[in-house]
């Protein structure tokens, strides 16, 4: 967590610098309040939450007669943490289930999202984390649309000794690959199966059919533990639109927000959680193999405010 704190601090600092510049003024004028509001909007916190926050902050500053910038900052921090919601359960469900007769079924994680958001990279980093915790893993390359996607996944897997189930035929049925991956995982008695999917948003009906079929056939072999939606934090409103579509078609249980390292737009965490009603569970903080971390509301806000 110390590391996450430090990394998030660096990622959010442009926002923090601006917020702190406003808050360091002794007396907050109308212009200062406008600037504060604008800063939060620019960070993609969203109009609704920003309005609520400013309103609540102004009320407290007035009622409690807060003058000390440090106290105003403390209240702002408290409110930002509440917006990000530390009470949400962000545990990633990766434990296999064991039936009464002792047979184990791996946890199955389905990873969805638009191409380019960082799905494959995220799966690679997550696999490393799981292996580091001594968990056995099988990967499924159900993004059969591009052969390169399966190659990329296989490369990540082989670096940590994890097998990838894939089809050699470009355009093969993604659901059969997903099914095969789960069956392989069960036969090998592994702990976790992670399935990568294609994310072509151009055709919503097609996407819905494909993800629906993948979910159904996996369900024949094992219950889905998680459906993780990968979103690129730098895409703002566009990312929110993606969240909406995938939320409708895929039964998302958790969000992975990638590329938080390159943006001061961390406020999207608030907006996307509200949109989908599910928590951000992981964040991507770079392209490297260790740049994935569990999300923590308090550290995240501290990062924003540094
Ligand atoms: P996919 O098409 O969704 O599977 O996306 P990829 O995993 O191929 O990633 C697309 C690009 O985003 C690659 O260049 C990745 O290195 C990059 N990427 C993924 N996650 C992160 C992240 O957290 N931070 C940064 N800076 N780049 C990332």
Tab-separated table of C-alpha atoms and ligand atoms in Angstrom:
chain	number	residue	atom	x	y	z
A	1	UNK	CA	0.000	0.000	0.000
A	2	UNK	CA	2.870	2.349	0.658
A	3	UNK	CA	3.962	1.798	-2.889
A	4	UNK	CA	0.461	2.326	-4.216
A	5	UNK	CA	0.218	5.532	-2.216
A	6	UNK	CA	3.415	6.787	-3.713
A	7	UNK	CA	2.456	5.825	-7.248
A	8	UNK	CA	-1.021	7.287	-7.002
A	9	UNK	CA	0.466	10.410	-5.522
A	10	UNK	CA	2.544	10.899	-8.604
A	11	UNK	CA	-0.358	10.118	-10.911
A	12	UNK	CA	-2.748	12.591	-9.328
A	13	UNK	CA	-0.393	15.414	-8.524
A	14	UNK	CA	-1.436	17.913	-11.234
A	15	UNK	CA	-4.947	17.855	-9.775
A	16	UNK	CA	-3.639	18.033	-6.225
A	17	UNK	CA	-1.390	20.970	-7.032
A	18	UNK	CA	-4.299	22.946	-8.362
A	19	UNK	CA	-6.670	22.031	-5.546
A	20	UNK	CA	-4.097	22.890	-2.928
A	21	UNK	CA	-3.275	26.194	-4.584
A	22	UNK	CA	-6.918	27.227	-4.241
A	23	UNK	CA	-7.270	25.873	-0.724
A	24	UNK	CA	-4.170	27.646	0.524
A	25	UNK	CA	-5.889	31.002	0.157
A	26	UNK	CA	-7.011	32.468	3.463
A	27	UNK	CA	-10.406	33.511	2.344
A	28	UNK	CA	-12.268	31.616	-0.363
A	29	UNK	CA	-13.946	33.997	-2.791
A	30	UNK	CA	-16.683	33.087	-5.306
A	31	UNK	CA	-13.958	32.798	-7.933
A	32	UNK	CA	-12.048	30.368	-5.734
A	33	UNK	CA	-15.118	28.167	-5.298
A	34	UNK	CA	-15.628	28.224	-9.075
A	35	UNK	CA	-12.012	27.234	-9.583
A	36	UNK	CA	-12.352	24.381	-7.117
A	37	UNK	CA	-15.432	23.161	-8.921
A	38	UNK	CA	-13.757	23.449	-12.301
A	39	UNK	CA	-10.730	21.526	-11.059
A	40	UNK	CA	-12.891	18.625	-9.926
A	41	UNK	CA	-14.832	18.670	-13.197
A	42	UNK	CA	-11.581	18.623	-15.182
A	43	UNK	CA	-10.543	15.566	-13.190
A	44	UNK	CA	-13.705	13.816	-14.436
A	45	UNK	CA	-15.375	13.607	-11.041
A	46	UNK	CA	-18.640	14.286	-12.881
A	47	UNK	CA	-21.128	17.140	-12.619
A	48	UNK	CA	-23.473	15.535	-10.067
A	49	UNK	CA	-20.863	14.438	-7.505
A	50	UNK	CA	-18.872	17.679	-7.952
A	51	UNK	CA	-21.962	19.807	-7.301
A	52	UNK	CA	-22.842	17.800	-4.191
A	53	UNK	CA	-19.299	17.995	-2.888
A	54	UNK	CA	-18.901	21.759	-3.364
A	55	UNK	CA	-22.299	22.373	-1.798
A	56	UNK	CA	-21.487	20.240	1.251
A	57	UNK	CA	-18.020	21.760	1.604
A	58	UNK	CA	-19.357	25.335	1.413
A	59	UNK	CA	-21.992	24.552	4.017
A	60	UNK	CA	-19.441	23.141	6.420
A	61	UNK	CA	-17.011	25.993	5.876
A	62	UNK	CA	-19.838	28.439	6.633
A	63	UNK	CA	-21.496	26.629	9.535
A	64	UNK	CA	-18.255	25.670	11.254
A	65	UNK	CA	-16.602	28.963	10.336
A	66	UNK	CA	-13.575	27.138	8.895
A	67	UNK	CA	-10.789	29.542	7.974
A	68	UNK	CA	-7.642	27.509	8.274
A	69	UNK	CA	-6.843	26.104	4.792
A	70	UNK	CA	-5.581	22.907	6.436
A	71	UNK	CA	-9.016	22.321	7.987
A	72	UNK	CA	-10.788	23.014	4.703
A	73	UNK	CA	-8.461	20.529	3.060
A	74	UNK	CA	-9.222	17.946	5.737
A	75	UNK	CA	-12.951	18.307	5.117
A	76	UNK	CA	-12.418	18.089	1.363
A	77	UNK	CA	-10.395	14.918	1.887
A	78	UNK	CA	-13.123	13.424	4.033
A	79	UNK	CA	-15.723	14.189	1.394
A	80	UNK	CA	-13.644	12.827	-1.468
A	81	UNK	CA	-13.079	9.593	0.448
A	82	UNK	CA	-16.826	9.340	1.043
A	83	UNK	CA	-17.456	9.861	-2.690
A	84	UNK	CA	-15.031	7.088	-3.598
A	85	UNK	CA	-16.769	5.022	-0.913
A	86	UNK	CA	-14.388	3.058	1.328
A	87	UNK	CA	-17.258	0.757	2.393
A	88	UNK	CA	-17.427	-1.025	-0.985
A	89	UNK	CA	-16.150	-4.590	-1.016
A	90	UNK	CA	-13.177	-4.515	-3.384
A	91	UNK	CA	-12.009	-8.063	-2.769
A	92	UNK	CA	-11.184	-9.884	-5.964
A	93	UNK	CA	-12.891	-13.271	-5.805
A	94	UNK	CA	-10.177	-15.694	-6.843
A	95	UNK	CA	-10.781	-18.618	-4.491
A	96	UNK	CA	-11.743	-21.971	-6.035
A	97	UNK	CA	-14.877	-23.631	-4.664
A	98	UNK	CA	-14.843	-27.087	-3.112
A	99	UNK	CA	-17.912	-29.349	-3.322
A	100	UNK	CA	-19.038	-31.695	-0.508
A	101	UNK	CA	-17.273	-34.618	-2.229
A	102	UNK	CA	-14.019	-32.672	-2.297
A	103	UNK	CA	-13.955	-31.819	-6.020
A	104	UNK	CA	-12.590	-28.362	-6.640
A	105	UNK	CA	-13.800	-25.897	-9.248
A	106	UNK	CA	-11.478	-23.049	-10.203
A	107	UNK	CA	-12.534	-19.444	-9.793
A	108	UNK	CA	-13.314	-18.114	-13.273
A	109	UNK	CA	-12.559	-14.492	-14.107
A	110	UNK	CA	-13.957	-13.105	-17.341
A	111	UNK	CA	-12.208	-9.946	-18.524
A	112	UNK	CA	-14.149	-7.630	-20.834
A	113	UNK	CA	-13.624	-4.181	-22.318
A	114	UNK	CA	-12.898	-2.327	-25.527
A	115	UNK	CA	-9.694	-3.211	-27.398
A	116	UNK	CA	-6.804	-0.977	-26.481
A	117	UNK	CA	-7.979	-0.293	-22.932
A	118	UNK	CA	-5.354	-2.670	-21.529
A	119	UNK	CA	-7.212	-5.972	-21.095
A	120	UNK	CA	-4.406	-8.289	-22.095
A	121	UNK	CA	-1.762	-6.341	-20.206
A	122	UNK	CA	-3.976	-6.342	-17.115
A	123	UNK	CA	-4.465	-10.106	-17.341
A	124	UNK	CA	-0.695	-10.519	-17.678
A	125	UNK	CA	-0.011	-8.430	-14.592
A	126	UNK	CA	-2.811	-10.106	-12.629
A	127	UNK	CA	-1.486	-13.538	-13.536
A	128	UNK	CA	1.913	-12.553	-12.163
A	129	UNK	CA	0.305	-11.428	-8.912
A	130	UNK	CA	-1.636	-14.682	-8.606
A	131	UNK	CA	1.439	-16.802	-9.335
A	132	UNK	CA	3.414	-14.788	-6.782
A	133	UNK	CA	0.748	-15.829	-4.252
A	134	UNK	CA	1.335	-19.473	-5.241
A	135	UNK	CA	-1.927	-19.734	-7.091
A	136	UNK	CA	-2.109	-21.977	-10.159
A	137	UNK	CA	-3.630	-20.362	-13.233
A	138	UNK	CA	-4.844	-21.229	-16.743
A	139	UNK	CA	-5.449	-18.470	-19.296
A	140	UNK	CA	-8.089	-18.555	-22.028
A	141	UNK	CA	-7.598	-16.506	-25.201
A	142	UNK	CA	-11.220	-15.976	-26.205
A	143	UNK	CA	-10.273	-12.883	-28.193
A	144	UNK	CA	-10.129	-14.928	-31.380
A	145	UNK	CA	-10.674	-11.913	-33.584
A	146	UNK	CA	-6.977	-11.072	-33.745
A	147	UNK	CA	-4.348	-13.818	-33.617
A	148	UNK	CA	-1.929	-11.271	-32.172
A	149	UNK	CA	-4.119	-10.963	-29.077
A	150	UNK	CA	-3.690	-14.666	-28.265
A	151	UNK	CA	0.066	-14.432	-28.924
A	152	UNK	CA	0.334	-11.485	-26.544
A	153	UNK	CA	-1.598	-13.324	-23.830
A	154	UNK	CA	0.464	-16.467	-24.301
A	155	UNK	CA	3.679	-14.443	-23.966
A	156	UNK	CA	2.533	-13.001	-20.623
A	157	UNK	CA	1.529	-16.487	-19.454
A	158	UNK	CA	4.688	-18.272	-20.492
A	159	UNK	CA	6.863	-15.732	-18.660
A	160	UNK	CA	5.394	-17.008	-15.412
A	161	UNK	CA	4.877	-20.615	-16.474
A	162	UNK	CA	1.117	-20.416	-16.975
A	163	UNK	CA	-0.481	-22.261	-19.938
A	164	UNK	CA	-2.801	-20.496	-22.402
A	165	UNK	CA	-5.708	-22.243	-24.062
A	166	UNK	CA	-6.198	-20.790	-27.520
A	167	UNK	CA	-7.363	-21.568	-31.019
A	168	UNK	CA	-4.981	-21.468	-33.926
A	169	UNK	CA	-7.772	-20.443	-36.212
A	170	UNK	CA	-8.409	-16.704	-36.385
A	171	UNK	CA	-12.139	-16.093	-36.003
A	172	UNK	CA	-12.743	-19.363	-34.116
A	173	UNK	CA	-15.763	-19.423	-31.797
A	174	UNK	CA	-14.738	-17.439	-28.674
A	175	UNK	CA	-17.235	-19.322	-26.518
A	176	UNK	CA	-15.655	-22.690	-27.377
A	177	UNK	CA	-12.212	-21.358	-26.449
A	178	UNK	CA	-13.584	-20.043	-23.145
A	179	UNK	CA	-15.293	-23.377	-22.476
A	180	UNK	CA	-12.123	-25.288	-23.302
A	181	UNK	CA	-10.068	-23.050	-21.010
A	182	UNK	CA	-12.365	-23.692	-18.065
A	183	UNK	CA	-12.438	-27.423	-18.794
A	184	UNK	CA	-8.644	-27.508	-18.984
A	185	UNK	CA	-8.420	-25.579	-15.724
A	186	UNK	CA	-10.778	-27.990	-14.000
A	187	UNK	CA	-8.957	-31.051	-15.320
A	188	UNK	CA	-5.633	-29.628	-14.135
A	189	UNK	CA	-7.241	-28.681	-10.803
A	190	UNK	CA	-5.915	-25.117	-10.940
A	191	UNK	CA	-7.116	-22.327	-8.662
A	192	UNK	CA	-8.011	-19.680	-11.220
A	193	UNK	CA	-8.975	-19.482	-14.897
A	194	UNK	CA	-8.747	-16.038	-16.495
A	195	UNK	CA	-10.509	-15.539	-19.828
A	196	UNK	CA	-9.621	-12.689	-22.200
A	197	UNK	CA	-12.316	-11.519	-24.635
A	198	UNK	CA	-12.550	-9.335	-27.733
A	199	UNK	CA	-14.051	-5.898	-27.267
A	200	UNK	CA	-15.560	-4.633	-30.449
A	201	UNK	CA	-18.061	-2.008	-29.474
A	202	UNK	CA	-19.028	-1.105	-33.047
A	203	UNK	CA	-21.697	-3.767	-32.996
A	204	UNK	CA	-23.539	-3.799	-29.710
A	205	UNK	CA	-25.872	-6.646	-30.653
A	206	UNK	CA	-22.906	-8.750	-31.769
A	207	UNK	CA	-21.012	-7.998	-28.585
A	208	UNK	CA	-24.031	-8.861	-26.493
A	209	UNK	CA	-24.483	-12.166	-28.338
A	210	UNK	CA	-20.811	-13.038	-27.993
A	211	UNK	CA	-20.490	-12.214	-24.296
A	212	UNK	CA	-23.856	-13.824	-23.557
A	213	UNK	CA	-22.750	-17.041	-25.221
A	214	UNK	CA	-19.362	-17.038	-23.480
A	215	UNK	CA	-21.056	-16.543	-20.114
A	216	UNK	CA	-23.560	-19.329	-20.774
A	217	UNK	CA	-21.042	-21.934	-21.866
A	218	UNK	CA	-18.662	-21.116	-19.006
A	219	UNK	CA	-21.646	-21.471	-16.658
A	220	UNK	CA	-22.027	-25.089	-17.764
A	221	UNK	CA	-18.604	-25.871	-16.307
A	222	UNK	CA	-18.164	-23.415	-13.443
A	223	UNK	CA	-19.801	-20.379	-11.876
A	224	UNK	CA	-18.298	-17.037	-12.894
A	225	UNK	CA	-16.428	-15.509	-9.941
A	226	UNK	CA	-15.839	-12.135	-11.511
A	227	UNK	CA	-16.640	-10.220	-14.669
A	228	UNK	CA	-13.997	-7.497	-14.735
A	229	UNK	CA	-14.505	-4.499	-16.987
A	230	UNK	CA	-11.252	-2.859	-18.062
A	231	UNK	CA	-11.533	0.897	-18.694
A	232	UNK	CA	-8.875	3.363	-19.775
A	233	UNK	CA	-8.884	6.225	-17.247
A	234	UNK	CA	-7.758	8.725	-19.862
A	235	UNK	CA	-10.870	8.334	-22.032
A	236	UNK	CA	-13.294	10.329	-19.861
A	237	UNK	CA	-16.868	10.422	-21.093
A	238	UNK	CA	-16.097	7.831	-23.726
A	239	UNK	CA	-15.020	5.426	-21.002
A	240	UNK	CA	-18.283	6.060	-19.208
A	241	UNK	CA	-20.237	5.241	-22.339
A	242	UNK	CA	-18.304	1.980	-22.644
A	243	UNK	CA	-19.082	1.215	-19.016
A	244	UNK	CA	-22.762	1.727	-19.713
A	245	UNK	CA	-22.800	-0.709	-22.641
A	246	UNK	CA	-20.757	-3.406	-20.927
A	247	UNK	CA	-22.782	-2.930	-17.746
A	248	UNK	CA	-25.895	-3.765	-19.769
A	249	UNK	CA	-24.494	-6.759	-21.602
A	250	UNK	CA	-22.013	-8.397	-19.274
A	251	UNK	CA	-23.101	-8.369	-15.618
A	252	UNK	CA	-19.913	-6.602	-14.494
A	253	UNK	CA	-18.782	-7.308	-10.895
A	254	UNK	CA	-15.681	-5.114	-10.755
A	255	UNK	CA	-13.811	-2.418	-12.660
A	256	UNK	CA	-10.136	-2.234	-13.539
A	257	UNK	CA	-9.082	1.330	-14.287
A	258	UNK	CA	-5.932	1.360	-16.410
A	259	UNK	CA	-3.478	4.118	-17.342
A	260	UNK	CA	-4.032	6.075	-14.135
A	261	UNK	CA	-0.302	6.817	-14.321
A	262	UNK	CA	-0.676	9.074	-17.321
A	263	UNK	CA	-3.604	11.183	-16.198
A	264	UNK	CA	-4.863	13.688	-13.676
A	265	UNK	CA	-8.359	12.467	-14.421
A	266	UNK	CA	-8.614	10.044	-11.522
A	267	UNK	CA	-12.044	11.457	-10.709
A	268	UNK	CA	-13.436	8.989	-13.235
A	269	UNK	CA	-13.305	6.447	-10.385
A	270	UNK	CA	-16.265	8.209	-8.786
A	271	UNK	CA	-18.236	8.576	-12.003
A	272	UNK	CA	-17.775	5.000	-13.175
A	273	UNK	CA	-18.639	3.449	-9.822
A	274	UNK	CA	-21.844	5.467	-9.780
A	275	UNK	CA	-22.636	4.532	-13.347
A	276	UNK	CA	-22.281	0.796	-12.830
A	277	UNK	CA	-22.930	0.421	-9.122
A	278	UNK	CA	-19.837	-1.797	-8.794
A	279	UNK	CA	-16.457	-0.959	-7.268
A	280	UNK	CA	-13.118	-0.252	-8.889
A	281	UNK	CA	-11.102	-3.240	-7.695
A	282	UNK	CA	-7.758	-2.808	-9.447
A	283	UNK	CA	-5.814	0.021	-11.022
A	284	UNK	CA	-3.175	-0.021	-13.753
A	285	UNK	CA	-0.265	2.307	-13.044
A	286	UNK	CA	2.031	1.670	-15.969
A	287	UNK	CA	3.000	-0.702	-18.762
A	288	UNK	CA	5.390	-2.769	-16.702
A	289	UNK	CA	4.672	-6.232	-15.310
A	290	UNK	CA	4.329	-5.014	-11.707
A	291	UNK	CA	2.183	-1.985	-12.454
A	292	UNK	CA	-1.136	-3.299	-11.174
A	293	UNK	CA	-2.421	-2.661	-7.668
A	294	UNK	CA	-5.523	-3.226	-5.588
A	295	UNK	CA	-7.560	-0.060	-5.333
A	296	UNK	CA	-7.816	1.648	-1.962
A	297	UNK	CA	-10.080	4.682	-1.466
A	298	UNK	CA	-8.008	6.440	1.195
A	299	UNK	CA	-4.658	6.057	-0.560
A	300	UNK	CA	-6.219	7.150	-3.787
A	301	UNK	CA	-7.612	10.373	-2.323
A	302	UNK	CA	-4.356	11.089	-0.501
A	303	UNK	CA	-2.660	10.730	-3.857
A	304	UNK	CA	-5.063	13.219	-5.420
A	305	UNK	CA	-4.452	15.748	-2.664
A	306	UNK	CA	-0.690	15.641	-2.445
B	1	LIG	P1	-6.218	-4.691	-25.047
B	1	LIG	O1	-6.405	-4.455	-26.502
B	1	LIG	O2	-7.396	-4.179	-24.251
B	1	LIG	O3	-5.884	-6.091	-24.686
B	1	LIG	O4	-5.021	-3.724	-24.603
B	1	LIG	P2	-3.473	-4.057	-24.345
B	1	LIG	O5	-3.324	-4.879	-23.121
B	1	LIG	O6	-2.880	-4.578	-25.594
B	1	LIG	O7	-2.921	-2.602	-23.990
B	1	LIG	C1	-2.968	-1.515	-24.900
B	1	LIG	C2	-1.819	-0.562	-24.595
B	1	LIG	O8	-2.021	0.067	-23.322
B	1	LIG	C3	-0.462	-1.244	-24.500
B	1	LIG	O9	0.498	-0.403	-25.105
B	1	LIG	C4	-0.209	-1.343	-22.992
B	1	LIG	O10	1.161	-1.372	-22.670
B	1	LIG	C5	-0.878	-0.085	-22.506
B	1	LIG	N1	-1.284	-0.177	-21.076
B	1	LIG	C6	-2.044	-1.120	-20.490
B	1	LIG	N2	-2.247	-0.838	-19.183
B	1	LIG	C7	-1.586	0.321	-18.919
B	1	LIG	C8	-1.413	1.153	-17.739
B	1	LIG	O11	-1.922	0.891	-16.643
B	1	LIG	N3	-0.661	2.286	-17.897
B	1	LIG	C9	-0.101	2.642	-19.099
B	1	LIG	N4	0.603	3.758	-19.146
B	1	LIG	N5	-0.255	1.892	-20.215
B	1	LIG	C10	-0.974	0.751	-20.135
